[in-house]
């Protein structure tokens, strides 16, 4: 086990971002002694606390019929369990590579689309639900349109919205679909949204396209989508004030800044198409005329990076490169954005360069797991599986697991002794904690489901404290289903020093 710590660094400035690195304020990284058995292109945190990795063919045409394409990782035991692959009527495995994903209210993970064929890529119409209780995939009704690189988003009413992606003929799918008990497509086309378009559910129930995406710059600007009740009606698109450097949205990261009630969305980094930017922009969707404004820049220009909401209400940005998939332009140093201070803090350096197909997600104990990295296909690599000419050697499929411990992990942390297993919108309920007098925040964090730097799931919902005793807190859940969509969440309490507890799982019914 390898652990790095960076201590006693002076305060420095890079670009317009501010680096505050002092003492143990930069956290530490651990490189685990084992690796994921598959190329971990997709990752989701399950309500059991385990992590589901799936990959399908995993960017390797020779594996398109491989049965070994998904595993569940038990974080505590360090073991992996493989699943029976979904198959088509002829018995061949269905390729989940480059599908979309989001959680249903019951905790099952929707996986929609995937790869029908390689080079050129065609999208699959298939859809599946992964059940954490039995750790199995079940086929459901297929979509009308194939979707490769689609965006899948859970709506406040519990339905699933699917946008964009390449169809079964390799053309852009411009008719979105919604899943309830089956899929239904809108008859009228939308703008030609980019592949893996970054979507966020807003407090009004509208869907916000941030201007961030993964591929195919079609010139669609950031905008709000209003979904009609009739599938024969057109989805209304309302552009917002433009994103700074709008042509640099490729391989960016987008996040709904905590808490979700503030409705502030941040777009971080990106490229056009190869050179990365350190641009950071924030938009307030609660404003009467929402428009992006420049925010403090990243210390390092990044693309192919990941953004993770932490329970202390900051945002970790890790992985990525300053130029395309070049390892020599990558940075091992992550950055943490504090929305209250409006500053970036550099972390200790990680051990592994992670670029295309890297993933990162929050664990219930407040640590962040990161893995993956797939800058080239294996057939383009040397006999050791590394990118030819890379120095130091850069694996073409990096399956090593690394865990980041934010500074709060080493602090004295509050604890949750009791909380209800299930709550309803608008309800007030009790959280028991011996540190009740020293708690400033109670939060719900929705588990992540991520791929290609895209995550439509993660959000932190504030639970205002109505009253307290020496050992308990009375808190209230919002009545707005668009702020807190039904499903499973991690409940955290944070003390006056912003140090969070370990999470307790709770379900919004």
Short mmCIF file of C-alpha atoms in Angstrom, two decimals:
data_model
loop_
_atom_site.label_atom_id
_atom_site.label_comp_id
_atom_site.label_asym_id
_atom_site.label_seq_id
_atom_site.Cartn_x
_atom_site.Cartn_y
_atom_site.Cartn_z
CA UNK A 1 0.00 0.00 0.00
CA UNK A 2 1.41 3.36 -1.06
CA UNK A 3 0.52 6.60 0.61
CA UNK A 4 1.64 10.11 -0.25
CA UNK A 5 1.31 13.20 1.92
CA UNK A 6 2.16 16.77 0.97
CA UNK A 7 2.82 19.02 3.93
CA UNK A 8 3.74 22.61 4.71
CA UNK A 9 3.49 24.04 1.22
CA UNK A 10 3.44 27.82 0.80
CA UNK A 11 0.44 29.62 -0.62
CA UNK A 12 0.92 30.12 -4.37
CA UNK A 13 -1.08 31.36 -7.31
CA UNK A 14 -1.42 29.79 -10.74
CA UNK A 15 -3.47 31.66 -13.31
CA UNK A 16 -6.51 33.12 -11.57
CA UNK A 17 -6.99 30.14 -9.27
CA UNK A 18 -5.81 30.31 -5.69
CA UNK A 19 -3.78 27.51 -4.13
CA UNK A 20 -4.01 27.14 -0.38
CA UNK A 21 -1.87 24.19 0.66
CA UNK A 22 -0.94 24.01 4.29
CA UNK A 23 -0.40 21.28 6.87
CA UNK A 24 -2.68 18.29 6.43
CA UNK A 25 -5.13 20.31 4.35
CA UNK A 26 -4.25 18.43 1.20
CA UNK A 27 -5.30 14.90 2.18
CA UNK A 28 -3.62 11.67 1.09
CA UNK A 29 -3.84 8.98 -1.57
CA UNK A 30 -3.67 5.20 -1.24
CA UNK A 31 -2.89 2.92 -4.16
CA UNK A 32 -4.51 -0.45 -3.45
CA UNK A 33 -2.63 -3.69 -3.92
CA UNK A 34 -5.23 -5.17 -6.28
CA UNK A 35 -7.06 -3.98 -9.38
CA UNK A 36 -10.46 -4.11 -11.07
CA UNK A 37 -10.78 -7.32 -13.15
CA UNK A 38 -12.26 -5.38 -16.09
CA UNK A 39 -11.60 -2.05 -17.79
CA UNK A 40 -13.71 0.15 -15.44
CA UNK A 41 -15.36 2.50 -17.95
CA UNK A 42 -18.64 2.83 -16.01
CA UNK A 43 -19.04 2.99 -12.21
CA UNK A 44 -21.97 3.37 -9.82
CA UNK A 45 -22.20 3.38 -6.03
CA UNK A 46 -24.95 1.00 -4.92
CA UNK A 47 -27.21 1.42 -1.88
CA UNK A 48 -25.38 -1.57 -0.37
CA UNK A 49 -22.18 0.47 -0.25
CA UNK A 50 -20.63 -1.66 -2.98
CA UNK A 51 -19.46 -0.32 -6.34
CA UNK A 52 -20.76 -1.66 -9.65
CA UNK A 53 -18.28 -1.49 -12.53
CA UNK A 54 -19.34 -2.39 -16.05
CA UNK A 55 -17.59 -2.08 -19.37
CA UNK A 56 -19.08 -4.31 -22.05
CA UNK A 57 -16.35 -4.67 -24.67
CA UNK A 58 -14.46 -1.86 -22.93
CA UNK A 59 -13.08 -0.10 -26.02
CA UNK A 60 -11.72 -3.36 -27.44
CA UNK A 61 -13.46 -4.80 -30.53
CA UNK A 62 -11.99 -8.25 -29.84
CA UNK A 63 -13.99 -8.38 -26.59
CA UNK A 64 -17.34 -7.49 -28.11
CA UNK A 65 -18.67 -10.99 -27.31
CA UNK A 66 -16.86 -11.37 -23.99
CA UNK A 67 -19.02 -12.56 -21.08
CA UNK A 68 -16.79 -10.91 -18.48
CA UNK A 69 -18.02 -7.36 -18.66
CA UNK A 70 -19.29 -6.32 -15.20
CA UNK A 71 -18.28 -6.80 -11.57
CA UNK A 72 -19.44 -5.68 -8.13
CA UNK A 73 -16.67 -4.54 -5.82
CA UNK A 74 -17.09 -5.07 -2.09
CA UNK A 75 -15.04 -2.15 -0.81
CA UNK A 76 -14.67 -3.59 2.69
CA UNK A 77 -13.49 -7.07 1.72
CA UNK A 78 -11.67 -6.07 -1.46
CA UNK A 79 -13.42 -8.80 -3.45
CA UNK A 80 -15.18 -8.77 -6.82
CA UNK A 81 -18.25 -10.69 -7.98
CA UNK A 82 -18.97 -11.06 -11.69
CA UNK A 83 -22.45 -11.03 -13.22
CA UNK A 84 -24.08 -13.11 -15.91
CA UNK A 85 -23.93 -10.93 -19.03
CA UNK A 86 -27.10 -9.79 -20.80
CA UNK A 87 -27.53 -11.61 -24.10
CA UNK A 88 -29.46 -11.10 -27.32
CA UNK A 89 -31.94 -13.70 -28.69
CA UNK A 90 -29.06 -15.58 -30.34
CA UNK A 91 -27.26 -15.87 -27.01
CA UNK A 92 -24.47 -13.39 -27.73
CA UNK A 93 -23.59 -10.85 -25.01
CA UNK A 94 -25.08 -7.39 -25.44
CA UNK A 95 -22.39 -4.72 -25.34
CA UNK A 96 -22.98 -2.18 -22.55
CA UNK A 97 -19.92 -0.15 -23.57
CA UNK A 98 -20.75 3.58 -23.74
CA UNK A 99 -24.34 3.28 -22.48
CA UNK A 100 -26.07 5.85 -20.28
CA UNK A 101 -26.96 5.25 -16.63
CA UNK A 102 -29.03 6.65 -13.75
CA UNK A 103 -30.79 5.35 -10.64
CA UNK A 104 -34.48 4.57 -10.34
CA UNK A 105 -36.36 5.38 -7.13
CA UNK A 106 -36.07 1.77 -5.90
CA UNK A 107 -32.27 1.85 -6.14
CA UNK A 108 -31.97 -0.16 -9.33
CA UNK A 109 -29.59 1.26 -11.92
CA UNK A 110 -30.98 1.95 -15.38
CA UNK A 111 -28.51 1.20 -18.19
CA UNK A 112 -29.72 2.34 -21.61
CA UNK A 113 -28.02 2.03 -24.98
CA UNK A 114 -24.51 0.82 -25.67
CA UNK A 115 -22.47 -0.41 -28.61
CA UNK A 116 -24.03 -2.23 -31.55
CA UNK A 117 -20.87 -2.22 -33.66
CA UNK A 118 -17.40 -0.66 -33.82
CA UNK A 119 -15.75 1.68 -36.32
CA UNK A 120 -18.02 3.35 -37.16
CA UNK A 121 -19.90 3.14 -33.90
CA UNK A 122 -23.60 2.28 -33.99
CA UNK A 123 -25.81 2.51 -30.91
CA UNK A 124 -27.84 -0.28 -29.30
CA UNK A 125 -31.53 0.06 -28.41
CA UNK A 126 -31.26 -2.28 -25.42
CA UNK A 127 -31.96 -1.29 -21.81
CA UNK A 128 -31.39 -3.06 -18.49
CA UNK A 129 -31.95 -2.65 -14.78
CA UNK A 130 -29.23 -3.69 -12.34
CA UNK A 131 -30.60 -4.72 -8.94
CA UNK A 132 -28.24 -4.22 -5.97
CA UNK A 133 -30.17 -6.78 -3.90
CA UNK A 134 -29.31 -9.75 -6.12
CA UNK A 135 -26.53 -8.09 -8.15
CA UNK A 136 -28.05 -9.12 -11.46
CA UNK A 137 -28.94 -7.39 -14.72
CA UNK A 138 -32.47 -7.77 -16.09
CA UNK A 139 -33.47 -6.81 -19.62
CA UNK A 140 -36.40 -4.42 -19.98
CA UNK A 141 -38.21 -3.01 -23.01
CA UNK A 142 -35.84 -1.65 -25.63
CA UNK A 143 -35.76 1.97 -26.70
CA UNK A 144 -37.13 3.08 -30.06
CA UNK A 145 -33.77 4.53 -31.05
CA UNK A 146 -30.28 3.16 -30.65
CA UNK A 147 -28.06 5.29 -28.42
CA UNK A 148 -24.26 5.22 -28.17
CA UNK A 149 -22.91 7.93 -25.83
CA UNK A 150 -26.41 8.93 -24.66
CA UNK A 151 -27.26 10.93 -21.56
CA UNK A 152 -29.71 9.31 -19.15
CA UNK A 153 -31.32 11.40 -16.40
CA UNK A 154 -33.78 10.58 -13.60
CA UNK A 155 -36.63 13.10 -13.46
CA UNK A 156 -38.47 14.31 -10.37
CA UNK A 157 -41.48 12.14 -11.22
CA UNK A 158 -39.26 9.05 -11.22
CA UNK A 159 -39.23 8.62 -14.97
CA UNK A 160 -36.02 8.29 -16.97
CA UNK A 161 -35.10 10.75 -19.74
CA UNK A 162 -32.74 9.68 -22.55
CA UNK A 163 -31.16 12.24 -24.88
CA UNK A 164 -28.84 12.09 -27.89
CA UNK A 165 -26.43 9.28 -28.78
CA UNK A 166 -25.71 7.60 -32.10
CA UNK A 167 -28.52 5.39 -33.41
CA UNK A 168 -28.45 1.94 -35.04
CA UNK A 169 -27.21 3.50 -38.28
CA UNK A 170 -24.58 5.70 -36.66
CA UNK A 171 -26.66 8.86 -37.03
CA UNK A 172 -27.41 11.27 -34.19
CA UNK A 173 -30.60 10.36 -32.31
CA UNK A 174 -32.54 13.64 -32.13
CA UNK A 175 -35.81 12.31 -30.67
CA UNK A 176 -35.51 11.94 -26.88
CA UNK A 177 -37.30 9.16 -25.02
CA UNK A 178 -38.80 8.71 -21.57
CA UNK A 179 -39.09 5.46 -19.60
CA UNK A 180 -41.87 4.76 -17.12
CA UNK A 181 -42.91 1.13 -17.50
CA UNK A 182 -41.78 1.21 -21.13
CA UNK A 183 -39.97 3.66 -23.42
CA UNK A 184 -41.82 6.32 -25.37
CA UNK A 185 -40.18 8.71 -27.82
CA UNK A 186 -41.05 12.32 -28.58
CA UNK A 187 -42.29 12.63 -32.15
CA UNK A 188 -40.61 15.99 -32.74
CA UNK A 189 -36.85 16.38 -32.88
CA UNK A 190 -34.73 18.56 -30.62
CA UNK A 191 -31.57 20.44 -31.45
CA UNK A 192 -28.68 18.09 -32.33
CA UNK A 193 -27.31 17.75 -28.82
CA UNK A 194 -23.73 16.66 -28.37
CA UNK A 195 -22.80 13.13 -27.28
CA UNK A 196 -22.87 12.54 -23.52
CA UNK A 197 -24.41 16.00 -23.14
CA UNK A 198 -24.19 17.16 -19.51
CA UNK A 199 -27.73 17.34 -18.10
CA UNK A 200 -28.93 18.39 -14.65
CA UNK A 201 -32.46 18.23 -13.22
CA UNK A 202 -33.46 21.69 -11.96
CA UNK A 203 -35.76 22.76 -9.13
CA UNK A 204 -38.48 23.71 -11.62
CA UNK A 205 -38.46 20.26 -13.20
CA UNK A 206 -36.75 21.58 -16.31
CA UNK A 207 -33.66 19.83 -17.63
CA UNK A 208 -30.54 21.98 -17.90
CA UNK A 209 -27.95 21.33 -20.60
CA UNK A 210 -24.81 22.88 -19.15
CA UNK A 211 -22.86 23.27 -22.39
CA UNK A 212 -20.47 20.52 -21.29
CA UNK A 213 -20.34 17.28 -23.24
CA UNK A 214 -17.97 14.55 -24.33
CA UNK A 215 -17.86 14.54 -28.12
CA UNK A 216 -19.20 16.05 -31.37
CA UNK A 217 -19.40 19.82 -31.02
CA UNK A 218 -22.69 20.51 -32.79
CA UNK A 219 -22.86 24.12 -31.61
CA UNK A 220 -25.77 23.63 -29.19
CA UNK A 221 -25.39 26.25 -26.45
CA UNK A 222 -26.33 25.88 -22.78
CA UNK A 223 -30.11 25.86 -22.37
CA UNK A 224 -33.12 24.83 -20.32
CA UNK A 225 -35.39 22.10 -21.66
CA UNK A 226 -39.07 22.08 -20.73
CA UNK A 227 -40.58 18.65 -21.26
CA UNK A 228 -44.21 18.70 -22.43
CA UNK A 229 -46.84 16.30 -21.14
CA UNK A 230 -47.72 15.26 -24.68
CA UNK A 231 -45.19 13.23 -26.66
CA UNK A 232 -46.43 14.82 -29.89
CA UNK A 233 -45.37 18.26 -28.70
CA UNK A 234 -41.92 19.74 -29.13
CA UNK A 235 -39.57 20.06 -26.16
CA UNK A 236 -39.13 23.78 -25.48
CA UNK A 237 -35.50 24.92 -25.51
CA UNK A 238 -34.60 28.19 -23.78
CA UNK A 239 -30.96 29.30 -24.19
CA UNK A 240 -29.27 30.92 -21.19
CA UNK A 241 -26.38 33.37 -20.93
CA UNK A 242 -23.44 31.86 -22.77
CA UNK A 243 -20.74 29.73 -21.22
CA UNK A 244 -17.30 31.32 -21.25
CA UNK A 245 -15.23 29.69 -24.03
CA UNK A 246 -18.34 27.88 -25.32
CA UNK A 247 -16.29 25.92 -27.85
CA UNK A 248 -14.25 24.32 -25.04
CA UNK A 249 -17.00 22.17 -23.54
CA UNK A 250 -15.61 18.85 -24.77
CA UNK A 251 -14.54 16.48 -21.98
CA UNK A 252 -15.43 19.09 -19.36
CA UNK A 253 -17.02 18.30 -15.99
CA UNK A 254 -20.34 19.72 -14.79
CA UNK A 255 -21.68 19.71 -11.25
CA UNK A 256 -24.65 21.09 -9.31
CA UNK A 257 -22.82 22.92 -6.55
CA UNK A 258 -23.87 22.06 -2.99
CA UNK A 259 -26.44 22.52 -1.68
CA UNK A 260 -28.84 21.69 -4.51
CA UNK A 261 -31.32 24.29 -3.27
CA UNK A 262 -28.94 27.06 -4.41
CA UNK A 263 -29.28 25.90 -8.05
CA UNK A 264 -25.74 26.94 -8.98
CA UNK A 265 -24.14 24.87 -11.73
CA UNK A 266 -20.40 24.82 -12.38
CA UNK A 267 -18.71 23.81 -15.65
CA UNK A 268 -15.06 22.90 -15.13
CA UNK A 269 -12.31 22.71 -17.74
CA UNK A 270 -12.76 20.99 -21.09
CA UNK A 271 -11.10 21.30 -24.47
CA UNK A 272 -11.40 22.42 -28.09
CA UNK A 273 -10.79 19.78 -29.22
CA UNK A 274 -7.34 18.76 -27.99
CA UNK A 275 -6.01 21.68 -25.94
CA UNK A 276 -7.51 21.79 -22.45
CA UNK A 277 -8.67 24.93 -20.67
CA UNK A 278 -8.61 25.93 -17.00
CA UNK A 279 -11.86 27.84 -17.49
CA UNK A 280 -14.46 27.55 -14.72
CA UNK A 281 -17.92 29.08 -15.06
CA UNK A 282 -20.91 29.19 -12.72
CA UNK A 283 -24.56 29.89 -13.49
CA UNK A 284 -27.33 30.60 -10.97
CA UNK A 285 -30.51 28.97 -12.25
CA UNK A 286 -32.54 30.72 -9.53
CA UNK A 287 -31.83 34.06 -11.23
CA UNK A 288 -34.53 35.67 -13.36
CA UNK A 289 -32.23 35.62 -16.40
CA UNK A 290 -29.64 32.89 -15.78
CA UNK A 291 -26.23 33.54 -17.30
CA UNK A 292 -22.79 32.07 -16.80
CA UNK A 293 -20.17 34.13 -14.98
CA UNK A 294 -16.45 33.46 -14.74
CA UNK A 295 -15.28 31.75 -11.55
CA UNK A 296 -11.74 31.22 -10.23
CA UNK A 297 -9.84 29.15 -12.77
CA UNK A 298 -8.39 25.73 -12.21
CA UNK A 299 -4.74 25.65 -11.27
CA UNK A 300 -4.23 23.12 -14.06
CA UNK A 301 -6.00 23.03 -17.41
CA UNK A 302 -7.89 19.73 -17.60
CA UNK A 303 -9.94 17.51 -19.86
CA UNK A 304 -10.93 13.87 -19.23
CA UNK A 305 -11.27 14.74 -15.53
CA UNK A 306 -13.87 13.96 -12.85
CA UNK A 307 -15.78 16.15 -10.38
CA UNK A 308 -17.04 14.71 -7.08
CA UNK A 309 -19.22 16.46 -4.48
CA UNK A 310 -17.78 15.90 -1.00
CA UNK A 311 -19.94 15.81 2.16
CA UNK A 312 -18.18 18.90 3.56
CA UNK A 313 -19.85 20.77 0.66
CA UNK A 314 -16.75 21.17 -1.45
CA UNK A 315 -16.03 19.68 -4.88
CA UNK A 316 -13.03 17.49 -5.71
CA UNK A 317 -11.71 17.67 -9.28
CA UNK A 318 -9.22 14.92 -10.13
CA UNK A 319 -7.56 13.23 -13.09
CA UNK A 320 -7.24 14.69 -16.57
CA UNK A 321 -4.66 16.18 -18.90
CA UNK A 322 -3.78 19.55 -20.35
CA UNK A 323 -3.71 18.14 -23.87
CA UNK A 324 -5.85 15.38 -25.35
CA UNK A 325 -4.80 11.98 -23.93
CA UNK A 326 -1.14 12.86 -23.46
CA UNK A 327 0.30 11.42 -20.27
CA UNK A 328 3.14 13.93 -20.27
CA UNK A 329 0.56 16.74 -20.12
CA UNK A 330 -1.38 15.14 -17.27
CA UNK A 331 -1.41 16.24 -13.66
CA UNK A 332 -1.38 13.97 -10.63
CA UNK A 333 -2.54 16.80 -8.39
CA UNK A 334 -6.27 17.12 -7.76
CA UNK A 335 -8.03 20.35 -6.76
CA UNK A 336 -10.82 21.08 -4.30
CA UNK A 337 -13.28 23.93 -4.85
CA UNK A 338 -14.88 25.58 -1.83
CA UNK A 339 -18.11 27.35 -2.88
CA UNK A 340 -18.14 29.40 0.33
CA UNK A 341 -14.58 30.72 0.06
CA UNK A 342 -14.66 30.64 -3.77
CA UNK A 343 -11.14 29.18 -3.87
CA UNK A 344 -9.31 26.13 -5.19
CA UNK A 345 -6.97 24.08 -2.99
CA UNK A 346 -4.43 21.62 -4.39
CA UNK A 347 -4.26 18.12 -2.94
CA UNK A 348 -1.36 15.78 -2.48
CA UNK A 349 -0.30 14.15 -5.76
CA UNK A 350 -1.96 10.90 -6.78
CA UNK A 351 0.06 7.90 -7.91
CA UNK A 352 -1.53 7.25 -11.31
CA UNK A 353 -2.17 9.33 -14.41
CA UNK A 354 -5.83 8.92 -15.37
CA UNK A 355 -7.28 10.23 -18.62
CA UNK A 356 -9.97 8.96 -21.01
CA UNK A 357 -12.34 6.42 -19.42
CA UNK A 358 -11.26 7.23 -15.86
CA UNK A 359 -13.91 7.33 -13.14
CA UNK A 360 -14.17 8.76 -9.63
CA UNK A 361 -16.95 8.51 -7.06
CA UNK A 362 -17.71 9.24 -3.42
CA UNK A 363 -17.82 6.38 -0.90
CA UNK A 364 -20.14 6.40 2.15
CA UNK A 365 -17.21 7.00 4.51
CA UNK A 366 -16.38 10.25 2.69
CA UNK A 367 -13.37 8.96 0.76
CA UNK A 368 -13.19 9.07 -3.04
CA UNK A 369 -12.30 6.07 -5.19
CA UNK A 370 -10.75 6.65 -8.59
CA UNK A 371 -9.72 4.11 -11.18
CA UNK A 372 -9.52 3.55 -14.91
CA UNK A 373 -7.74 5.31 -17.71
CA UNK A 374 -7.78 4.08 -21.29
CA UNK A 375 -5.86 6.45 -23.59
CA UNK A 376 -5.59 3.88 -26.40
CA UNK A 377 -6.96 0.47 -27.33
CA UNK A 378 -4.82 -2.50 -26.35
CA UNK A 379 -4.03 -3.35 -29.98
CA UNK A 380 -2.36 0.07 -30.27
CA UNK A 381 -0.09 -0.57 -27.29
CA UNK A 382 3.23 -2.28 -26.75
CA UNK A 383 3.74 -5.83 -25.49
CA UNK A 384 3.52 -4.61 -21.89
CA UNK A 385 0.15 -2.97 -22.48
CA UNK A 386 1.57 0.56 -22.33
CA UNK A 387 1.21 3.49 -24.68
CA UNK A 388 4.20 3.33 -27.06
CA UNK A 389 6.86 5.89 -26.21
CA UNK A 390 5.18 7.01 -22.98
CA UNK A 391 7.53 8.01 -20.18
CA UNK A 392 6.85 7.01 -17.49
CA UNK A 393 4.92 4.07 -18.96
CA UNK A 394 1.21 4.84 -19.36
CA UNK A 395 -1.07 1.75 -19.29
CA UNK A 396 -3.57 1.55 -22.12
CA UNK A 397 -6.02 0.05 -19.61
CA UNK A 398 -5.29 1.16 -16.06
CA UNK A 399 -7.30 -1.00 -13.66
CA UNK A 400 -5.43 -0.01 -10.49
CA UNK A 401 -7.61 1.47 -7.73
CA UNK A 402 -6.61 4.56 -5.85
CA UNK A 403 -8.46 6.13 -2.93
CA UNK A 404 -8.28 9.76 -1.90
CA UNK A 405 -8.81 10.65 1.76
CA UNK A 406 -9.81 14.33 2.12
CA UNK A 407 -8.42 16.20 5.14
CA UNK A 408 -11.55 15.51 7.20
CA UNK A 409 -10.87 11.75 7.22
CA UNK A 410 -8.10 12.21 9.79
CA UNK A 411 -10.17 14.57 11.98
CA UNK A 412 -12.39 13.75 14.94
CA UNK A 413 -15.67 13.05 13.17
CA UNK A 414 -19.27 13.30 14.38
CA UNK A 415 -21.39 10.15 14.34
CA UNK A 416 -24.98 9.29 13.51
CA UNK A 417 -26.51 6.96 16.09
CA UNK A 418 -29.97 6.72 14.62
CA UNK A 419 -32.10 7.99 11.74
CA UNK A 420 -35.17 6.69 9.93
CA UNK A 421 -34.62 4.21 7.13
CA UNK A 422 -37.19 5.94 4.93
CA UNK A 423 -38.54 9.48 4.70
CA UNK A 424 -41.06 11.35 2.57
CA UNK A 425 -40.86 14.71 0.85
CA UNK A 426 -41.74 17.61 3.14
CA UNK A 427 -41.37 15.53 6.31
CA UNK A 428 -39.57 16.58 9.48
CA UNK A 429 -37.62 13.78 11.16
CA UNK A 430 -35.07 13.18 13.91
CA UNK A 431 -31.38 12.39 13.55
CA UNK A 432 -29.69 11.18 16.73
CA UNK A 433 -26.07 12.20 17.24
CA UNK A 434 -24.07 12.76 20.45
CA UNK A 435 -22.53 15.83 18.79
CA UNK A 436 -25.89 17.51 18.15
CA UNK A 437 -24.87 20.81 19.76
CA UNK A 438 -21.89 21.08 17.41
CA UNK A 439 -23.61 20.18 14.11
CA UNK A 440 -24.05 22.93 11.53
CA UNK A 441 -25.22 20.89 8.52
CA UNK A 442 -27.29 17.82 7.81
CA UNK A 443 -27.06 16.68 4.19
CA UNK A 444 -28.33 14.05 1.80
CA UNK A 445 -25.91 13.04 -0.97
CA UNK A 446 -27.23 11.04 -3.91
CA UNK A 447 -24.85 8.24 -4.98
CA UNK A 448 -22.93 8.68 -8.20
CA UNK A 449 -23.30 6.80 -11.49
CA UNK A 450 -20.54 7.99 -13.77
CA UNK A 451 -18.75 7.47 -17.06
CA UNK A 452 -16.70 9.69 -19.40
CA UNK A 453 -16.64 12.46 -16.78
CA UNK A 454 -20.45 12.61 -16.86
CA UNK A 455 -22.69 12.15 -13.82
CA UNK A 456 -26.35 13.19 -13.88
CA UNK A 457 -27.06 11.71 -10.44
CA UNK A 458 -24.86 13.36 -7.81
CA UNK A 459 -26.35 16.18 -5.75
CA UNK A 460 -26.18 17.32 -2.14
CA UNK A 461 -29.50 18.31 -0.58
CA UNK A 462 -29.53 20.47 2.53
CA UNK A 463 -31.77 19.39 5.43
CA UNK A 464 -32.39 22.57 7.46
CA UNK A 465 -32.14 22.06 11.22
CA UNK A 466 -35.49 23.04 12.77
CA UNK A 467 -34.51 22.37 16.39
CA UNK A 468 -32.03 20.42 18.48
CA UNK A 469 -31.43 18.83 21.86
CA UNK A 470 -28.12 17.74 23.32
CA UNK A 471 -28.37 14.43 21.44
CA UNK A 472 -30.76 14.93 18.53
CA UNK A 473 -31.54 17.13 15.55
CA UNK A 474 -34.94 17.80 14.04
CA UNK A 475 -34.49 18.34 10.30
CA UNK A 476 -36.83 18.93 7.38
CA UNK A 477 -36.67 17.46 3.89
CA UNK A 478 -37.69 19.71 1.02
CA UNK A 479 -41.12 19.09 -0.48
CA UNK A 480 -39.73 19.63 -3.99
CA UNK A 481 -39.26 16.30 -5.77
CA UNK A 482 -37.06 17.96 -8.38
CA UNK A 483 -34.52 18.99 -5.74
CA UNK A 484 -34.61 15.60 -4.04
CA UNK A 485 -35.83 12.94 -6.50
CA UNK A 486 -37.05 9.76 -4.85
CA UNK A 487 -34.39 7.15 -4.25
CA UNK A 488 -31.50 6.22 -1.97
CA UNK A 489 -29.21 8.82 -0.42
CA UNK A 490 -26.30 9.01 1.99
CA UNK A 491 -27.15 10.96 5.14
CA UNK A 492 -24.26 12.99 6.59
CA UNK A 493 -23.99 15.35 9.55
CA UNK A 494 -21.16 17.90 9.59
CA UNK A 495 -19.83 19.74 12.61
CA UNK A 496 -18.97 23.42 12.96
CA UNK A 497 -15.55 22.70 11.46
CA UNK A 498 -17.30 21.20 8.41
CA UNK A 499 -16.05 17.71 9.31
CA UNK A 500 -18.65 15.15 8.13
CA UNK A 501 -19.70 11.86 9.68
CA UNK A 502 -19.67 8.52 7.96
CA UNK A 503 -22.91 8.23 6.00
CA UNK A 504 -26.05 6.34 6.89
CA UNK A 505 -28.21 5.13 4.00
CA UNK A 506 -31.72 6.54 3.84
CA UNK A 507 -34.46 6.30 1.23
CA UNK A 508 -36.75 9.06 -0.01
CA UNK A 509 -40.03 7.35 -0.87
#
